[in-house]
mmCIF file of C-alpha atoms and ligand atoms in Angstrom:
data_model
loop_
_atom_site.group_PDB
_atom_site.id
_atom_site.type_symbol
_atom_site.label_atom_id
_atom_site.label_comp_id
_atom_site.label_asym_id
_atom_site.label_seq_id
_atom_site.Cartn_x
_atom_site.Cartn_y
_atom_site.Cartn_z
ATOM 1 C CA UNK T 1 20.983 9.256 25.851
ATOM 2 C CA UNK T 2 19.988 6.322 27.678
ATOM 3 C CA UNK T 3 16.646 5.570 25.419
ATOM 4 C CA UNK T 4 19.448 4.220 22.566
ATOM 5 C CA UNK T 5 21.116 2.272 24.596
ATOM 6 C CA UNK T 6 17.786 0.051 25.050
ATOM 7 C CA UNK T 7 16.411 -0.165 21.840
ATOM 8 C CA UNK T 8 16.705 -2.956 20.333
ATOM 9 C CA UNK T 9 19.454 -3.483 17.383
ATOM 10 C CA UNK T 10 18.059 -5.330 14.778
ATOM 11 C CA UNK T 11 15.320 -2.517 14.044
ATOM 12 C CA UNK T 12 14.668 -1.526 10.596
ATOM 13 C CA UNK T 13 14.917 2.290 10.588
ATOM 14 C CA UNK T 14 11.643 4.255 10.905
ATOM 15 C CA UNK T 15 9.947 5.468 7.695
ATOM 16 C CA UNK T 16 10.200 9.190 8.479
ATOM 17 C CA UNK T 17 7.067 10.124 6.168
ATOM 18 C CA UNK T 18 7.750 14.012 7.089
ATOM 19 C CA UNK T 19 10.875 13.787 4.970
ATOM 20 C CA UNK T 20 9.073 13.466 1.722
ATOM 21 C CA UNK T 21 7.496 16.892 0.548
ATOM 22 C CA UNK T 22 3.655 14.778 0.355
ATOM 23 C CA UNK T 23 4.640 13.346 3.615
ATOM 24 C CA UNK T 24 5.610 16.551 5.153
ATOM 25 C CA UNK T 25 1.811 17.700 5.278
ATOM 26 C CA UNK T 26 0.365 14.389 6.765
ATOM 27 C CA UNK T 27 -1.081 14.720 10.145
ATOM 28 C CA UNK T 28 -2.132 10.932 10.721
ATOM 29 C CA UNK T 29 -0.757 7.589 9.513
ATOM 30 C CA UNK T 30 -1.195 3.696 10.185
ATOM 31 C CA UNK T 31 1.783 1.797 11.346
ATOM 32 C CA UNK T 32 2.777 -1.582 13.361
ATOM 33 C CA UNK T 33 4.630 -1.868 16.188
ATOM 34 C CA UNK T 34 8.090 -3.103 15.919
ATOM 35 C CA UNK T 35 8.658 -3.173 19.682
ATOM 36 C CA UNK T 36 7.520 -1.686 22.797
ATOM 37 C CA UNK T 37 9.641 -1.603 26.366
ATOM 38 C CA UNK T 38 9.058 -0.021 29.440
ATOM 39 C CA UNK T 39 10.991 3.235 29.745
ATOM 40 C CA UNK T 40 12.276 4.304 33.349
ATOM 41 C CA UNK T 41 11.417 7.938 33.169
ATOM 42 C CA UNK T 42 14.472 8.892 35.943
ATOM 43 C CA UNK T 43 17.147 9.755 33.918
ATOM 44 C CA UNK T 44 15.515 11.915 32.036
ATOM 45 C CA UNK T 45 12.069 13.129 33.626
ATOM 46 C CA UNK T 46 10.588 14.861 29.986
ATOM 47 C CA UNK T 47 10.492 11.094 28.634
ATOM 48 C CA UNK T 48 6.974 8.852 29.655
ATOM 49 C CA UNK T 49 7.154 5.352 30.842
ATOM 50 C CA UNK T 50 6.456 3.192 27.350
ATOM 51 C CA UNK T 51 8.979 3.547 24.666
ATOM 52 C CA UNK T 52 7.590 2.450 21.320
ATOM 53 C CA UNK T 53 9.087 1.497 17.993
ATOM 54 C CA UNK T 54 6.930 1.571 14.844
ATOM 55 C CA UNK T 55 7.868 0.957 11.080
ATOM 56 C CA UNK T 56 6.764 4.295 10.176
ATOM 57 C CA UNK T 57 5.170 7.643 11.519
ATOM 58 C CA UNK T 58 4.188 11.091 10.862
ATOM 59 C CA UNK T 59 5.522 12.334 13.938
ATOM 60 C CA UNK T 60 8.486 14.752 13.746
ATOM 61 C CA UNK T 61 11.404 13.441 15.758
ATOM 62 C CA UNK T 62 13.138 16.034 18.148
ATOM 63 C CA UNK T 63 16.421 17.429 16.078
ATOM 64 C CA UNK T 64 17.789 19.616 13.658
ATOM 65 C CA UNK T 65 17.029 22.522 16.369
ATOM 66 C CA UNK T 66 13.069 21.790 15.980
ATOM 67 C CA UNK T 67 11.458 20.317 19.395
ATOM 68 C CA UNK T 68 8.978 16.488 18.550
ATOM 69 C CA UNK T 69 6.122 16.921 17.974
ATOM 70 C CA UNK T 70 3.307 15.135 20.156
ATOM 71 C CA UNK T 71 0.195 13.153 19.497
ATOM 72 C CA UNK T 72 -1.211 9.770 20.284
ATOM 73 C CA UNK T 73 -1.100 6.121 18.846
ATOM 74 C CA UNK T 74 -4.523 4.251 19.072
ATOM 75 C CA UNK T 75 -4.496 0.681 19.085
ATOM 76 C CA UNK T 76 -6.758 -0.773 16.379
ATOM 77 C CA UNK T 77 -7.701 -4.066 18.295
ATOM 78 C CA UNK T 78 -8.111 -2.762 21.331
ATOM 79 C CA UNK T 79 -9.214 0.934 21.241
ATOM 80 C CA UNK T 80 -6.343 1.699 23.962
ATOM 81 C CA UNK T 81 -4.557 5.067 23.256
ATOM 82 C CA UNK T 82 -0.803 5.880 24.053
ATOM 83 C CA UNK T 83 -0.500 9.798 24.464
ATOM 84 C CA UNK T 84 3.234 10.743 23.015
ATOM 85 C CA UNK T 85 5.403 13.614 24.603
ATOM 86 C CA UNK T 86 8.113 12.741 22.689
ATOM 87 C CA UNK T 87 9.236 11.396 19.995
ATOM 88 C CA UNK T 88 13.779 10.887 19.542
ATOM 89 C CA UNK T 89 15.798 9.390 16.945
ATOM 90 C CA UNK T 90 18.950 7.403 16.866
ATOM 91 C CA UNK T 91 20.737 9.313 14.124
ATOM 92 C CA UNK T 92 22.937 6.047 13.497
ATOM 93 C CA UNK T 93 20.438 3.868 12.684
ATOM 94 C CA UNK T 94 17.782 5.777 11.908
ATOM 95 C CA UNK T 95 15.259 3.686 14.660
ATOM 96 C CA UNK T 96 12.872 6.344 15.834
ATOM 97 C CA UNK T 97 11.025 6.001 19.900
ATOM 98 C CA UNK T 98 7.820 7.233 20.454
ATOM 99 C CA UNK T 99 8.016 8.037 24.416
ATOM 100 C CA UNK T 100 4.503 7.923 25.850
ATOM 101 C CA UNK T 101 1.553 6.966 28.790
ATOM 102 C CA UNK T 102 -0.871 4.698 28.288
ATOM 103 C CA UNK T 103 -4.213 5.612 29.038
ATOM 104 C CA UNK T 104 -5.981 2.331 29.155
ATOM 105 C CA UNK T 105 -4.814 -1.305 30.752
ATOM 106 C CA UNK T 106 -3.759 -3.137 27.533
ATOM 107 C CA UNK T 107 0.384 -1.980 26.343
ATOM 108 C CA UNK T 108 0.210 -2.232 22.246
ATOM 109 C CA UNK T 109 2.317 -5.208 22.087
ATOM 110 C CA UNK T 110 4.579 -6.020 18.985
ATOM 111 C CA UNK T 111 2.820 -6.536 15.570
ATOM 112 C CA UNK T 112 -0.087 -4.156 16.429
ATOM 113 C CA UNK T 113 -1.586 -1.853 14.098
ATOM 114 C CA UNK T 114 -1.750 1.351 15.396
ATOM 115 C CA UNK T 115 -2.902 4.808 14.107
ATOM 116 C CA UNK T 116 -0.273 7.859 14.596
ATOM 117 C CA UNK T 117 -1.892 10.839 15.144
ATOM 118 C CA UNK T 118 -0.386 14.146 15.648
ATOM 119 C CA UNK T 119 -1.250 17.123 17.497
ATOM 120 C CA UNK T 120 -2.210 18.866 14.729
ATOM 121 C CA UNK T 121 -1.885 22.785 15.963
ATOM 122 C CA UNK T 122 1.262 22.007 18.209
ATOM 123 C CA UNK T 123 2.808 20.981 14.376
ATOM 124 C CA UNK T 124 1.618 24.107 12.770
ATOM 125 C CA UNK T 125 2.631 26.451 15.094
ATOM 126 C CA UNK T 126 6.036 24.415 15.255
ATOM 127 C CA UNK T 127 6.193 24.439 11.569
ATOM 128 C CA UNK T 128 5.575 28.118 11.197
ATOM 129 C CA UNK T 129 8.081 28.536 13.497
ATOM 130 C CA UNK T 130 10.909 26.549 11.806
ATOM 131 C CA UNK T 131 10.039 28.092 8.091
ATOM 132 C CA UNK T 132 9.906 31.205 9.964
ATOM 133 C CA UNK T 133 13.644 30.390 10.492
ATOM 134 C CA UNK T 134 14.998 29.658 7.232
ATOM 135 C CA UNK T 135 13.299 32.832 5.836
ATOM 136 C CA UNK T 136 15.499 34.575 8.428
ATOM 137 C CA UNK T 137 18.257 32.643 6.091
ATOM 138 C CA UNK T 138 16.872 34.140 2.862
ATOM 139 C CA UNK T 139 16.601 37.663 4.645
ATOM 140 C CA UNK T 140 20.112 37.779 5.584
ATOM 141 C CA UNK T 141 21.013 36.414 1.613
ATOM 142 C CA UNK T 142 18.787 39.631 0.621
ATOM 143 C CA UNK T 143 20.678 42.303 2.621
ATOM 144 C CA UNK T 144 24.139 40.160 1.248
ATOM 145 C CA UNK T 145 24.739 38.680 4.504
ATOM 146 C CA UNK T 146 25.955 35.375 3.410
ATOM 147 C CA UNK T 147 27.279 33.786 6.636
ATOM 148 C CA UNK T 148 27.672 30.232 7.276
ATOM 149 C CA UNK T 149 24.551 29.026 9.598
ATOM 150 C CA UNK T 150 25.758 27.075 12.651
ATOM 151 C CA UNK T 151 23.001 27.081 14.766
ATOM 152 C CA UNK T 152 19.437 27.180 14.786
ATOM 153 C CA UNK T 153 17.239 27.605 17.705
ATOM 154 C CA UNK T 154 13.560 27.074 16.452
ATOM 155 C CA UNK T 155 11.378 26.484 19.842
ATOM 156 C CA UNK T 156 8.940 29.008 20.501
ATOM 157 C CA UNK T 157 10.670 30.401 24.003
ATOM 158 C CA UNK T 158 12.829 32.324 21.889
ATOM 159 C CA UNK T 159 13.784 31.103 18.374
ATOM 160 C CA UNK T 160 16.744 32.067 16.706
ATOM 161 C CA UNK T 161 19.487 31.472 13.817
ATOM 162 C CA UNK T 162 23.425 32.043 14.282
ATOM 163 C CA UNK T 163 25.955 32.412 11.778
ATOM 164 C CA UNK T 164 29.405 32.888 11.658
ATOM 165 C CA UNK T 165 30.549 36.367 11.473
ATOM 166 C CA UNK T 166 30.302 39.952 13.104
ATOM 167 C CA UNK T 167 28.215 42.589 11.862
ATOM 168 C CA UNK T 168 30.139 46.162 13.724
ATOM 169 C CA UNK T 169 28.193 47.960 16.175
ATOM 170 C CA UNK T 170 27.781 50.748 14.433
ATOM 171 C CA UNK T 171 26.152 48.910 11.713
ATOM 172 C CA UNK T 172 23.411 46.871 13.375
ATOM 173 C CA UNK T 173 20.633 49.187 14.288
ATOM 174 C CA UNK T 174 20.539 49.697 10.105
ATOM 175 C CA UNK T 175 21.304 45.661 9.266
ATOM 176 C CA UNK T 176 18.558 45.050 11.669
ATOM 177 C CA UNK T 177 16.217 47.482 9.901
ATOM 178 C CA UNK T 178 17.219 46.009 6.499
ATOM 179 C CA UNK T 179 16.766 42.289 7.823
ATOM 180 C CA UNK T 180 13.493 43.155 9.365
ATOM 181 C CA UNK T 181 12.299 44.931 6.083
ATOM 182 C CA UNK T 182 13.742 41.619 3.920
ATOM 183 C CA UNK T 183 11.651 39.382 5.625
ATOM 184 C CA UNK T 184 8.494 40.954 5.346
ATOM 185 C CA UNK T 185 9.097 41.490 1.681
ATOM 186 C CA UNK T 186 9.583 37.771 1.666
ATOM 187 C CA UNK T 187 6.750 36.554 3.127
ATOM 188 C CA UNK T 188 4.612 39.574 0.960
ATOM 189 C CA UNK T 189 6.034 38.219 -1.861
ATOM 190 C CA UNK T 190 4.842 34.503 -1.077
ATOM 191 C CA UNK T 191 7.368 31.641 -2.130
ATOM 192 C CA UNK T 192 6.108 28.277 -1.689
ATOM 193 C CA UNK T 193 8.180 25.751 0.115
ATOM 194 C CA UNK T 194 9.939 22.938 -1.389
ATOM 195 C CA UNK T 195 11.293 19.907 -0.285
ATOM 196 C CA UNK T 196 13.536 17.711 -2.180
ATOM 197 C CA UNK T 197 15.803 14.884 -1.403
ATOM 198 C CA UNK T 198 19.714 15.154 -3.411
ATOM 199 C CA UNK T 199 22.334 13.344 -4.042
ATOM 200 C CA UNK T 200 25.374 14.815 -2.392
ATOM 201 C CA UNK T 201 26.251 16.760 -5.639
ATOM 202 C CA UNK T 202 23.216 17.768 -6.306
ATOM 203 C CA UNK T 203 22.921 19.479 -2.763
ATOM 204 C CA UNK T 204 25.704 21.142 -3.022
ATOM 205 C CA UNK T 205 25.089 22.673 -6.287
ATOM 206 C CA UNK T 206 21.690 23.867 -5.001
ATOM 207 C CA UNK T 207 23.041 25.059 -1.328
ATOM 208 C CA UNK T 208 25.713 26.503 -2.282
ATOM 209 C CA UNK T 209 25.167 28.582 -5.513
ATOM 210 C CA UNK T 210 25.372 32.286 -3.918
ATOM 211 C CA UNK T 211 28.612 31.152 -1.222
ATOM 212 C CA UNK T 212 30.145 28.155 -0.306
ATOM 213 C CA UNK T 213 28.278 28.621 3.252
ATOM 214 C CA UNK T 214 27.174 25.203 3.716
ATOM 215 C CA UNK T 215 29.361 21.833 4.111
ATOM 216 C CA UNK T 216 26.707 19.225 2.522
ATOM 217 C CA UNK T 217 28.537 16.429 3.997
ATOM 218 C CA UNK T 218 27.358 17.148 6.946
ATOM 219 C CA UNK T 219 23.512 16.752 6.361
ATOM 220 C CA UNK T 220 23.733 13.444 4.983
ATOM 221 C CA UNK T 221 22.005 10.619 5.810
ATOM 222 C CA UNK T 222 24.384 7.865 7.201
ATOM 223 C CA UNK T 223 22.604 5.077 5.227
ATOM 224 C CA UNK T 224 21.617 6.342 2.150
ATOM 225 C CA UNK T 225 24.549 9.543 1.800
ATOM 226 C CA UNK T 226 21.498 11.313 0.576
ATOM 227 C CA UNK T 227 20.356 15.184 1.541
ATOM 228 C CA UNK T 228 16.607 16.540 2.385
ATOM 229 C CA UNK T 229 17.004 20.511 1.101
ATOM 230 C CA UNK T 230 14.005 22.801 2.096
ATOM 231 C CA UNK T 231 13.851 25.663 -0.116
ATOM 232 C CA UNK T 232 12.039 28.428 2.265
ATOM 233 C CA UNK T 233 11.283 31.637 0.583
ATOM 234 C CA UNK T 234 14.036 31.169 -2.371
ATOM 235 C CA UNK T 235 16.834 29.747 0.199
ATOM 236 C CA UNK T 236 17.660 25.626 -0.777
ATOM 237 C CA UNK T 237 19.188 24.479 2.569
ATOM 238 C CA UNK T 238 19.905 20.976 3.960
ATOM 239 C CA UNK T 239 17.236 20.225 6.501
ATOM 240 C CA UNK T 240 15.351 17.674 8.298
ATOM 241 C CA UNK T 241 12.059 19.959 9.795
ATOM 242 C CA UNK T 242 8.768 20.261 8.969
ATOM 243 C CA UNK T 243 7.380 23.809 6.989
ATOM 244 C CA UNK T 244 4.020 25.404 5.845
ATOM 245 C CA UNK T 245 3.385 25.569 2.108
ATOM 246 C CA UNK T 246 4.375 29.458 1.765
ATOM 247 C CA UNK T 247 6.022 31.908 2.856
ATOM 248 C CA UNK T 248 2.591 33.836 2.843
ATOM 249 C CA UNK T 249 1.089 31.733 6.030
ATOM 250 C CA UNK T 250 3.376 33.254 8.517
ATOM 251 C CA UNK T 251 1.622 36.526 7.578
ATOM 252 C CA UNK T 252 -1.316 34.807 10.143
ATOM 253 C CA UNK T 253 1.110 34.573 12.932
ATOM 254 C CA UNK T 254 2.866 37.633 11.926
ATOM 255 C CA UNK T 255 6.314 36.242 12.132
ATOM 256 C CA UNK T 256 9.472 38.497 12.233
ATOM 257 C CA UNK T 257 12.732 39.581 13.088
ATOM 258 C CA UNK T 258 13.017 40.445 16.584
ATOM 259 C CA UNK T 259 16.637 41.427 16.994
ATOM 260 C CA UNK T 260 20.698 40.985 16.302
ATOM 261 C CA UNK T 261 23.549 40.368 18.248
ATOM 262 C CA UNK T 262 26.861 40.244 17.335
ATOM 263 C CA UNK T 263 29.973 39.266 19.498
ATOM 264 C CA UNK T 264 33.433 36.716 19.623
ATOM 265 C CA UNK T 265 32.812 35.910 15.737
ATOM 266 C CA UNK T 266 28.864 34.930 16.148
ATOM 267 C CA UNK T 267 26.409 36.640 14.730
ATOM 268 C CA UNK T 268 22.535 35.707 16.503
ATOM 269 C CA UNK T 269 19.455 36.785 14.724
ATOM 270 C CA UNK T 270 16.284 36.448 16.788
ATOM 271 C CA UNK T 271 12.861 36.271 15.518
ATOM 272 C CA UNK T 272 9.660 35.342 16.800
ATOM 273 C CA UNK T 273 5.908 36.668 16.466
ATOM 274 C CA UNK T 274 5.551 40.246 16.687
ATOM 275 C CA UNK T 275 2.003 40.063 17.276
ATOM 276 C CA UNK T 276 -0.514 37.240 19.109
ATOM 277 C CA UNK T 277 -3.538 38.102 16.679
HETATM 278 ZN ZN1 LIG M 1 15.531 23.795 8.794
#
C-alpha cells in the first residue's frame, strides 16, 4: 500500500495496547507523536489527508479479517482534534498510521501529547462481532468439525469463517442445525475470554491440542517470534482482534449462525445477528 512506502524508517513500532488482555478493554490512552505527514488521499480514497505516527494507541489496526477501528486524537496544547477513519499497520515493522482530518488549523506536530480516543460503540459492536467469530470456531470443534480455519471475514456486511474441507450436501441442512444449536449452548453456557501472549511452543501446545489445525508459525510476530492466542468460548486460537469479556454478551446482540456452504474443498460458515433488539 502506498501509506508504507512513506512512513518513515527509523520508527519504533507502535505499542499495540489492545494486544495485552488489560489493554484489550481500554477505550482511551495518552501518547506522543512520533511523526505526522500529509497523506494524498488519491490512491486510495477510504484514507484522510494526515497520516500520524504515535508511540502507542488503543486503536485497533485494520487486519487479521477485523476492519480499524475509528476515533479521534486531541491535541493537549492546543485543543485541536484529528478525527481517525483509519487506522493500518506495517506488519514488518510493526509502525502503526493513524489516517485522519483535522478539524481545527493547528497539524499535531512531532513530540505532541495527544489523547487517543476510540469510538467506543463502533469497537463493541466490532468486538462482538469478531468473538462472535471464533465461537463459530468452538461450535464447529463441538459438532467434531475440526477443519483448519483459513479465512475469516469479521465486518458486519456479512461476517463469516472458512475452513478447509467439505461437509456433503446431504449432510448440511443437519450440520447447520447442530452448529446453530452449538453456538447458542456456548454463549448460554458463558466462557469468558482470554488473551494470552506464547512462546511459539507454548501456542502450539494450546492451539493445537484437539487437531493439528493450526500452523503457529504463521501468527508470529516478526520481532519478538511471539503469539497473541484468544481463547473464545473454550477455543485457544492465534489472533490479533479485539473481544468482549464472555461469551454471554453476544446474547445482547443475539449473535448466530446464519448459514453453510460447502464447495471446491471450502467449507464457509456465515453468522451474523439474528435479531436487531
Ligand atoms: Zn480472531
Amino acid at each position: 500500500m502506498s501509506e508504507s512506502a512513506e512512513m518513515p524508517l527509523e520508527l519504533p513500532p507502535t505499542d499495540m495496547l489492545y494486544m495485552t488482555y488489560e489493554g484489550n478493554w481500554l477505550t482511551e490512552c495518552t501518547a506522543k507523536v512520533l511523526s505526522v505527514s500529509a497523506h494524498n488521499p488519491g490512491e486510495d480514497e477510504s484514507v484522510a489527508p494526515l497520516a500520524i505516527c504515535l508511540d502507542r494507541t488503543v486503536m485497533h489496526a485494520q487486519g487479521g479479517g477485523q476492519p480499524t477501528d475509528v476515533g479521534r486524537l486531541e491535541i493537549t496544547a492546543t485543543g485541536v482534534s484529528v478525527d481517525v477513519s483509519k487506522v493500518l499497520i506495517d506488519r514488518e515493522t510493526g509502525v502503526a498510521t493513524h489516517f485522519g482530518t483535522l478539524s481545527g488549523k493547528t497539524p499535531p506536530r512531532v513530540g505532541d501529547a495527544v489523547t487517543v480516543k476510540l469510538n467506543v460503540s463502533q469497537r463493541r459492536i466490532l468486538s462482538e462481532c469478531h468473538t462472535a467469530g471464533h465461537v463459530v470456531d468452538s461450535a464447529m470443534a463441538r459438532c467434531g468439525k475440526l477443519m483448519e480455519p483459513t479465512k475469516a471475514y469479521h465486518f458486519l456486511d456479512g461476517p463469516y469463517v472458512e475452513y478447509k474441507g467439505s461437509v456433503p450436501i446431504e449432510e448440511r441442512d443437519s450440520v447447520l442445525q447442530e452448529l446453530q444449536e452449538a453456538f447458542c449452548q456456548l454463549v448460554d453456557e458463558g466462557f469468558d475470554t482470554k488473551i494470552d501472549i506464547l512462546s511459539k511452543e507454548e501456542a502450539d501446545e494450546l492451539c493445537n491440542r484437539q487437531a493439528q489445525n493450526f500452523d503457529v508459525n504463521l501468527f508470529a510476530d516478526k520481532r519478538t517470534q511471539q503469539i497473541r492466542v484468544v481463547t473464545v468460548a473454550g477455543f485457544p486460537c492465534p489472533c490479533g482482534g479485539t473481544h468482549v469479556r464472555s461469551t454471554t454478551e453476544l446474547k445482547q446482540g443475539r449473535w448466530g449462525i446464519t448459514g453453510l456452504k460447502s464447495k471446491k474443498g471450502v467449507v464457509r460458515v456465515k453468522y451474523g445477528r439474528t435479531s436487531s433488539s
